[in-house]
Short mmCIF file of C-alpha atoms in Angstrom, two decimals:
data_model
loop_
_atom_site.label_atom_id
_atom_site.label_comp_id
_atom_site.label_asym_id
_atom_site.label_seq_id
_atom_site.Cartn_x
_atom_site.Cartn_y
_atom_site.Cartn_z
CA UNK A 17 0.00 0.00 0.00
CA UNK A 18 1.92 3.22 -1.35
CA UNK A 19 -1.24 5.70 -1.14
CA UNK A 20 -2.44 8.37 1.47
CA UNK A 21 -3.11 5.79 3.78
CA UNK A 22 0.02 4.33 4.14
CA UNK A 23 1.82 7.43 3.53
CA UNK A 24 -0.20 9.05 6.62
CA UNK A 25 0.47 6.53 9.00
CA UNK A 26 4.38 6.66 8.28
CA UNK A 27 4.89 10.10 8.47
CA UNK A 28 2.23 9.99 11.99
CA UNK A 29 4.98 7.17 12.94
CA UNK A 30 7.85 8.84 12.52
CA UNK A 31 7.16 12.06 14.18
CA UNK A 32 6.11 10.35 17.08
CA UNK A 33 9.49 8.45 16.88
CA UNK A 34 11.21 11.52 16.69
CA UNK A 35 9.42 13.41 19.15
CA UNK A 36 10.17 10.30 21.95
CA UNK A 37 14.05 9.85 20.75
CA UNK A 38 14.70 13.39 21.29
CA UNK A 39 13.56 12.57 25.12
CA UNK A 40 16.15 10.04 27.02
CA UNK A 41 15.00 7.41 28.81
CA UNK A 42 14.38 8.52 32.06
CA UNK A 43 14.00 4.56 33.13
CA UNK A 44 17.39 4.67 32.39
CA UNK A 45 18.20 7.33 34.43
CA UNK A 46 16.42 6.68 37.29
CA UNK A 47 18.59 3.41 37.43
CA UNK A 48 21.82 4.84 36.96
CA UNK A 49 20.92 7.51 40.09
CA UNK A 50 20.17 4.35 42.42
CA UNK A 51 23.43 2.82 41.02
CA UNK A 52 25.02 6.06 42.33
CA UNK A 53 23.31 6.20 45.66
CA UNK A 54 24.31 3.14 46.73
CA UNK A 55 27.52 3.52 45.60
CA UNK A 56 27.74 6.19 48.12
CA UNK A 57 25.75 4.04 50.87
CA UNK A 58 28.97 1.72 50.38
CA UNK A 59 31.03 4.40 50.96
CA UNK A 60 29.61 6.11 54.37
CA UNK A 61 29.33 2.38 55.08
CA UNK A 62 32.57 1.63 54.96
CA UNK A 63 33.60 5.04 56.30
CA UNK A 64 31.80 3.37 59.38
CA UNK A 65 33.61 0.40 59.71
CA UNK A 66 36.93 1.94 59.23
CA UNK A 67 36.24 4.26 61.93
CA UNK A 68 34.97 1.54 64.11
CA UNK A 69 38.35 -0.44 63.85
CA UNK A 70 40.32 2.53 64.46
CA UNK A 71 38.14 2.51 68.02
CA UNK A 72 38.89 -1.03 68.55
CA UNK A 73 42.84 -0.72 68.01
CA UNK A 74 42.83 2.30 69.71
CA UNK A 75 41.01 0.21 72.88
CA UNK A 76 43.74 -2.47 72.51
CA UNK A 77 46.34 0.26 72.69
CA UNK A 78 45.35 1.70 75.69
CA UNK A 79 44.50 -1.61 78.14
CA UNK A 80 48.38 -2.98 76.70
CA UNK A 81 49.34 0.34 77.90
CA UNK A 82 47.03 -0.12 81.07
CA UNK A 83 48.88 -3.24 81.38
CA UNK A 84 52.21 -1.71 81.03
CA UNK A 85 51.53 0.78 83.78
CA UNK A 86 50.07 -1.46 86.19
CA UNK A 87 53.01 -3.75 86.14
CA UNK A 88 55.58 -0.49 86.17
CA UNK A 89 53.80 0.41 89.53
CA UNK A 90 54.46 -3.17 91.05
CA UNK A 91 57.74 -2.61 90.40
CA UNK A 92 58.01 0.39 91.75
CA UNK A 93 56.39 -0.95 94.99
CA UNK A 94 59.42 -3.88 95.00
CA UNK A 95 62.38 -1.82 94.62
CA UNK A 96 61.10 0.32 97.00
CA UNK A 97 60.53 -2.17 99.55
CA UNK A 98 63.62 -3.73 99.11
CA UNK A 99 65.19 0.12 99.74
CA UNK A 100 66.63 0.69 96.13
CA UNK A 101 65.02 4.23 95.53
CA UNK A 102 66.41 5.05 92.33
CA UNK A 103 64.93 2.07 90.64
CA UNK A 104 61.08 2.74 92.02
CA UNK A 105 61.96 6.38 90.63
CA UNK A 106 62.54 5.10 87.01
CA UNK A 107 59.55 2.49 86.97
CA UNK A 108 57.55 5.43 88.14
CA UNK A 109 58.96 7.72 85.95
CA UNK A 110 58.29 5.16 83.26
CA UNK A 111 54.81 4.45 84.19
CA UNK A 112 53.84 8.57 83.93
CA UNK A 113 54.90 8.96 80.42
CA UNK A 114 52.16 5.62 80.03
CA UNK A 115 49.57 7.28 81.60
CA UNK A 116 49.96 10.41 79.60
CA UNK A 117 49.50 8.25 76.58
CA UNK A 118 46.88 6.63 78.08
CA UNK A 119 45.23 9.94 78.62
CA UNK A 120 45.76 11.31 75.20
CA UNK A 121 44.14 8.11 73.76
CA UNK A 122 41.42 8.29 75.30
CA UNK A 123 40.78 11.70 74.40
CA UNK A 124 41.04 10.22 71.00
CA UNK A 125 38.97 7.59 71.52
CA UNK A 126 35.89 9.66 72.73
CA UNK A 127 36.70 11.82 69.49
CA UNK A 128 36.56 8.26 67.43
CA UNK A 129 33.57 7.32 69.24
CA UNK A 130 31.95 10.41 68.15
CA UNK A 131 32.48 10.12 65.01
CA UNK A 132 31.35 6.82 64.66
CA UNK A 133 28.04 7.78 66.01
CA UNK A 134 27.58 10.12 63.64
CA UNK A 135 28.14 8.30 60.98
CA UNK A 136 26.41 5.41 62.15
CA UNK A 137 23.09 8.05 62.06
CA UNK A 138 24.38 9.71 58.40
CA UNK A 139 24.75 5.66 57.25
CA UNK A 140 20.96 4.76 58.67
CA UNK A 141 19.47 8.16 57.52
CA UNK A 142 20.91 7.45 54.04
CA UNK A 143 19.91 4.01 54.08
CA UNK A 144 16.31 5.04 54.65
CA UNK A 145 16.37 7.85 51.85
CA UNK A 146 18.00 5.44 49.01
CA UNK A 147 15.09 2.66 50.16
CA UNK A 148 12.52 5.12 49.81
CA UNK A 149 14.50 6.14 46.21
CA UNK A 150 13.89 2.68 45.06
CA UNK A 151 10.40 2.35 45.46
CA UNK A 152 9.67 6.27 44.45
CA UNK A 153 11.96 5.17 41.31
CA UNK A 154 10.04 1.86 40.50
CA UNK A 155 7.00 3.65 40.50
CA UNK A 156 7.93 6.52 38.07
CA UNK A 157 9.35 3.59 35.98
CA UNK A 158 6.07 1.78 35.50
CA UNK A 159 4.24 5.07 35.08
CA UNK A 160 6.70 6.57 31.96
CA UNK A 161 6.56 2.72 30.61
CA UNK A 162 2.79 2.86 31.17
CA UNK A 163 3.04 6.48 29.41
CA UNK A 164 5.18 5.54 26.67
CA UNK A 165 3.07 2.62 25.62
CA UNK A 166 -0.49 5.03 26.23
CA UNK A 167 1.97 7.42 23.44
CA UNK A 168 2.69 4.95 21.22
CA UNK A 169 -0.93 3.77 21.28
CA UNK A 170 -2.08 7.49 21.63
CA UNK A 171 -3.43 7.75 18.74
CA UNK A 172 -5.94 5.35 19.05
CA UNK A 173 -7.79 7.55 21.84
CA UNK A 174 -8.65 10.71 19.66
CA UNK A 175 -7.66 12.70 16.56
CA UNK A 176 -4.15 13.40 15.58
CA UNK A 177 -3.44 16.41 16.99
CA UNK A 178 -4.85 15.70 20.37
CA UNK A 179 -2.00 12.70 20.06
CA UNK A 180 0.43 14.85 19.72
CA UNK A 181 -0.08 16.63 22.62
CA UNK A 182 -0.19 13.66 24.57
CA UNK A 183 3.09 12.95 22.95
CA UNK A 184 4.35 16.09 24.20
CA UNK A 185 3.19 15.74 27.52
CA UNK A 186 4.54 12.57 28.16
CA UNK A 187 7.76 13.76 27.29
CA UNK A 188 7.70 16.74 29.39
CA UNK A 189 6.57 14.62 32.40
CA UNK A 190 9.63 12.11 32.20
CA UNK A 191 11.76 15.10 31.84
CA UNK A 192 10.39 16.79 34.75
CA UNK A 193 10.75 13.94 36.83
CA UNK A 194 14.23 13.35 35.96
CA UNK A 195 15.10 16.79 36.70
CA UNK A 196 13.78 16.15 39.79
CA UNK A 197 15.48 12.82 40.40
CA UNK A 198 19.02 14.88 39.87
CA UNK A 199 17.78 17.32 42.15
CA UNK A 200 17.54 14.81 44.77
CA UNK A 201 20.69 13.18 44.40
CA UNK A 202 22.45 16.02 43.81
CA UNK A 203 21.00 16.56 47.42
CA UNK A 204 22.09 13.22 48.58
CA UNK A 205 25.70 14.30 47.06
CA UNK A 206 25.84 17.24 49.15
CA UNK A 207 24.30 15.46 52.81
CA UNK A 208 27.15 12.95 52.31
CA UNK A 209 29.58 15.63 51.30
CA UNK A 210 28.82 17.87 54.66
CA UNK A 211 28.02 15.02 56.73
CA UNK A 212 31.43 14.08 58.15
CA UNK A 213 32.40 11.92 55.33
CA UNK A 214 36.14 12.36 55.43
CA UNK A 215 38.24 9.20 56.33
CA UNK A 216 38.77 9.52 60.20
CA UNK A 217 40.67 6.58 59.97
CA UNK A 218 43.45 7.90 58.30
CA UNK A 219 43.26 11.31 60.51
CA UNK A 220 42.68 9.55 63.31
CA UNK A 221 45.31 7.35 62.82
CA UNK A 222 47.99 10.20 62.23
CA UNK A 223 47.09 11.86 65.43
CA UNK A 224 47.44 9.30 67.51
CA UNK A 225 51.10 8.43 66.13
CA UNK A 226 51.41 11.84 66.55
CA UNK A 227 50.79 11.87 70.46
CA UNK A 228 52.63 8.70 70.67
CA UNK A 229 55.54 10.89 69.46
CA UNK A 230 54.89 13.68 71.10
CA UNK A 231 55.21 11.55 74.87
CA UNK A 232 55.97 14.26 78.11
CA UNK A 233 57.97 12.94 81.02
CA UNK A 234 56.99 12.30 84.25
CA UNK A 235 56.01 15.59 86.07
CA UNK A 236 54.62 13.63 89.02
CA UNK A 237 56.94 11.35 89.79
CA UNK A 238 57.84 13.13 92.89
CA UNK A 239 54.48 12.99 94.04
CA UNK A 240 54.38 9.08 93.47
CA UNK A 241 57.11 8.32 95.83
CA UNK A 242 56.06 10.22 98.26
CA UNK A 243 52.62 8.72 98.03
CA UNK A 244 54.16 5.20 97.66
CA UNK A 245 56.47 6.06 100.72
CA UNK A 246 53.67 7.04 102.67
CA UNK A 247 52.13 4.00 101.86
CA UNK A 248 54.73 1.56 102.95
CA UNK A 249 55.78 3.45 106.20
CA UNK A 250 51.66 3.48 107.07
CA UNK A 251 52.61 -0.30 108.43
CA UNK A 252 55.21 -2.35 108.77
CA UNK A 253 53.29 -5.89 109.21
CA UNK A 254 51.53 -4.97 105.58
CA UNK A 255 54.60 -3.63 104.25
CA UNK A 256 56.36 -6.93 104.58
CA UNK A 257 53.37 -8.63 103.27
CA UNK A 258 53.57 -6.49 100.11
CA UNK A 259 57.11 -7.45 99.82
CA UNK A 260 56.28 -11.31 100.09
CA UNK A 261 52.94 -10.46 97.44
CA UNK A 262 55.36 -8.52 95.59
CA UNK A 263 57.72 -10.98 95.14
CA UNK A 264 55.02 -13.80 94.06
CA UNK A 265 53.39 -11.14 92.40
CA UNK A 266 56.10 -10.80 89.54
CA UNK A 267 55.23 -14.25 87.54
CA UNK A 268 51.83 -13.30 88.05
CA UNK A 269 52.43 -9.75 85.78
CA UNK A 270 54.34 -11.30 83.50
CA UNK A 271 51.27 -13.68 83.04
CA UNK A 272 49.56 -10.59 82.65
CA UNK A 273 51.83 -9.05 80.13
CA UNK A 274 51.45 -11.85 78.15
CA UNK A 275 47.68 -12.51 78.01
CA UNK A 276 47.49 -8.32 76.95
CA UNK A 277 50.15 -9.31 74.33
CA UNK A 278 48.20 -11.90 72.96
CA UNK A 279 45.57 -9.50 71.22
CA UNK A 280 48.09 -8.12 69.25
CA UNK A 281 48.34 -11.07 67.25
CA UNK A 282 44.46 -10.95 66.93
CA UNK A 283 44.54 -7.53 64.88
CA UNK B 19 -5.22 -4.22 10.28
CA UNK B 20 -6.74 -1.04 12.18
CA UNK B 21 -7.69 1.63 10.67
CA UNK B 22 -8.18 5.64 11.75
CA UNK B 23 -10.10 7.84 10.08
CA UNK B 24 -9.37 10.83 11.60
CA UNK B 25 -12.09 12.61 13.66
CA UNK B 26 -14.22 9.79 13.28
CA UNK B 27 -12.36 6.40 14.77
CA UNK B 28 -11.09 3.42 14.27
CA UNK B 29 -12.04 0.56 12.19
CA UNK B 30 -11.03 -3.33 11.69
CA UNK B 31 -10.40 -4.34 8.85
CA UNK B 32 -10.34 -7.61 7.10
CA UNK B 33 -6.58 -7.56 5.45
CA UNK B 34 -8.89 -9.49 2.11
CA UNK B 35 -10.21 -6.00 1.44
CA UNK B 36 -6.82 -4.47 0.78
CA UNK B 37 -6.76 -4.96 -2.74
CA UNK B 38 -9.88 -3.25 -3.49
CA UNK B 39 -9.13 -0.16 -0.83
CA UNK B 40 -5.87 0.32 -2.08
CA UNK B 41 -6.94 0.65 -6.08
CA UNK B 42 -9.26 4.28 -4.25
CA UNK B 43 -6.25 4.97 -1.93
CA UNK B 44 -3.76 5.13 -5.01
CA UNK B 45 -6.78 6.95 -7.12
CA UNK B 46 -6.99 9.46 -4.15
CA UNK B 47 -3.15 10.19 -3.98
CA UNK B 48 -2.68 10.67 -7.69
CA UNK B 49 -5.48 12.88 -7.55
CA UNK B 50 -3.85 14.81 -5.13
CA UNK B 51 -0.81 15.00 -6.94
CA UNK B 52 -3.17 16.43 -9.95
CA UNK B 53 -4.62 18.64 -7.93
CA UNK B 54 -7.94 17.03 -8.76
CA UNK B 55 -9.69 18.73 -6.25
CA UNK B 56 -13.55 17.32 -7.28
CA UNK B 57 -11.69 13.49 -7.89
CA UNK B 58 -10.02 14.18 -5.06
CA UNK B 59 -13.37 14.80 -3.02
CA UNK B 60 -15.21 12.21 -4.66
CA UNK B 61 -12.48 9.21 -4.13
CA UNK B 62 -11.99 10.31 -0.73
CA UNK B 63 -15.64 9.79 0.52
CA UNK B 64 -15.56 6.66 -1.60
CA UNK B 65 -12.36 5.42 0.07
CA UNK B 66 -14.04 6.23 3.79
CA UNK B 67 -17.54 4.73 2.75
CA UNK B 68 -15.50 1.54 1.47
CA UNK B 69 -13.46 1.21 5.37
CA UNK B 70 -16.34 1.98 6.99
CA UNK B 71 -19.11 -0.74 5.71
CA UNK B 72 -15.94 -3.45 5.02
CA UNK B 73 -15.24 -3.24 8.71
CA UNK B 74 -16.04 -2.88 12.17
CA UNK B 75 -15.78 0.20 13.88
CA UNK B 76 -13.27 -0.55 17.33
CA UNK B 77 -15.47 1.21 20.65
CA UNK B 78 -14.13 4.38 21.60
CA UNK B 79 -12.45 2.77 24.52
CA UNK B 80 -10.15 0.30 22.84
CA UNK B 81 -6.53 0.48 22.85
CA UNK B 82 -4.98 -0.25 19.64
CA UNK B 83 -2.45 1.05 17.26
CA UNK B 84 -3.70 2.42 13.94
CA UNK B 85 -1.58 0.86 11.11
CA UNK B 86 -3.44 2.96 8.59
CA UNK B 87 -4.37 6.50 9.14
CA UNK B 88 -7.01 8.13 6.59
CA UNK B 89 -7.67 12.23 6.46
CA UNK B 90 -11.20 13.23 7.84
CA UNK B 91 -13.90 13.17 5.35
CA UNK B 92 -14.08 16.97 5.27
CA UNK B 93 -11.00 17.40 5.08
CA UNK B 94 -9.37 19.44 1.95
CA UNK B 95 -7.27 18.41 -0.65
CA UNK B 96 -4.95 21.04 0.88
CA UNK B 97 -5.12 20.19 4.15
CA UNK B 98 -4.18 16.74 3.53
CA UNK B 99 -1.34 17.83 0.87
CA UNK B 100 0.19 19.56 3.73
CA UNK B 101 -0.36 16.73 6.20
CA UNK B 102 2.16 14.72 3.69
CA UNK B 103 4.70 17.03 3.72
CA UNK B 104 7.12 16.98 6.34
CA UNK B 105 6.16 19.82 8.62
CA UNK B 106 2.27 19.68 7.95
CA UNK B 107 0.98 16.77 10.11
CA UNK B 108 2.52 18.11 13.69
CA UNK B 109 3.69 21.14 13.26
CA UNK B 110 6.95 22.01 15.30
#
């Protein structure tokens, strides 16, 4: 059939061909946004756990350093006891600069812990909004396939023209919605970019190897002895005792030292 | 195959009355082409009569994809020239 009929029907074909080409699939883009928003739900996801082993290493830090201390003290207790002053003054001595590293890591640690929370809420809040995404996005795509089938079968509601339109509108409603699907990443872009998104790990990380560096002597050392003094000349029946406990005592912190060692094999 | 004649409907078609619609469709579009403006007329309400007692008209509420599309019965041998050219059926 090469007459009007035929001829008609074409050139009503390919307009409405053109006029949906020169729209892009907004199906399309709808998927590649939820690609991207869970790309970044990995992220703050991972941004989580990396932030919740720095916590953990920095816990296992600080009770081998705990661990450290408490056996410096014993010591310090023994060679006073047995009257050698100048050895209790090093342990102790020793055992300040370990608290002062114990201090500054826990100041770091409350920071880590912080931050963890934080993103913990970002991670859920996200979560939520890219769940929500999907269905919102399913939805649009069965309503623009529904669309483009009601345009490519428009013509069989009314006249020509009145197609056309319908043609038109179709188009302008994907278009609108996929503007407004950018919009909302583009809003999801900048929540993750504000919302504390940069790797704490690796700050975190650098700080404390910075305090570890950065270790201050002893300023109470002085204070120590003469509390530890004060302690052994408060009686003499429990002062030998302490000797005999301290004495025992040193197998038993070494057994200690070792079972805090052994979580450094653990990671 | 469906049908439209525009402003009016659709229409079903048997495909075994082809042969005899498209002897009018091809009269019509010469005509055209002529400028036969009275042939033009006469083959075009010939052409619709012929679709419209070979087949059954669809109900208004029936989804289906028009293979053929046929100008309205009033419509003008200039209106439906421009229709055929490129800008004339949807304008830009």
């Amino acid at each position: 059939m090469s007459g009007v009929m035929k001829r008609m029907g074409m050139i009503f074909r390919a307009k409405a061909n053109k006029a949906l080409d020169r729209a892009e699939d907004p199906r399309e883009t709808l998927d590649y946004s939820y690609q991207k928003q869970l790309e970044l739900l990995q992220k703050v996801r991972r941004g989580v756990a990396d932030v919740a082993t720095s916590r953990k290493r920095l816990e296992l830090q600080m009770s081998q350093l705990q661990g450290q201390s408490t056996k410096l003290e014993e010591q310090g207790k023994k060679a006073l006891a047995l009257g050698r002053e100048d050895l209790a003054r090093e342990a102790l001595s020793r055992r300040a600069a370990l608290q002062q590293q114990v201090t500054d890591l826990e100041t770091q640690h409350q920071t880590l812990q912080g931050e963890e929370e934080k993103l913990t809420l970002a991670s859920q809040r996200l979560q939520a909004k890219v769940d929500a995404f999907r269905t919102k996005k399913e939805t649009i795509k069965a309503t623009y396939t529904a669309a483009q089938a009601q345009t490519r079968i428009g013509e069989a509601f009314s006249g020509i023209s009145e197609e056309m339109g319908d043609v038109g509108m179709a188009i302008q409603r994907a278009e609108d919605k996929t503007a407004q699907l950018q919009a909302r990443s583009g809003a999801i872009d900048e929540l993750l970019a504000s919302g504390a998104l940069d790797d704490p790990s690796g700050m975190a990380k650098d700080d404390i190897t910075a305090e570890l560096d950065r270790l201050s002597g002893g300023t109470d050392v002085e204070l120590e002895l003469q509390r530890m003094k004060a302690e052994l000349a408060g009686g003499t029946d429990s002062g030998g005792q302490q000797a005999i406990e301290g004495g025992s005592g040193t197998g038993q912190a070494q057994e200690q030292q070792q079972s805090q060692d052994t979580p450094k094999f653990e990671k | 195959m469906i049908v439209r004649i525009m402003g009016e409907g659709q229409v079903k078609l048997d495909d075994s009355h082809f042969a005899e619609l498209n002897k009018l469709d091809d009269e019509l579009l010469s005509e055209m082409e002529k400028g036969d403006e009275e042939g033009f007329r006469r083959t075009l309400t010939a052409l619709l009569n012929a679709v419209r007692t070979m087949g059954t008209t669809l109900p208004d509420d029936a989804l289906e994809p028009s293979e053929l599309i046929l100008p309205a019965p009033e419509a003008s041998l200039e209106e439906v020239r421009e229709m055929l050219t490129d800008d004339g059926l949807i304008p830009n």
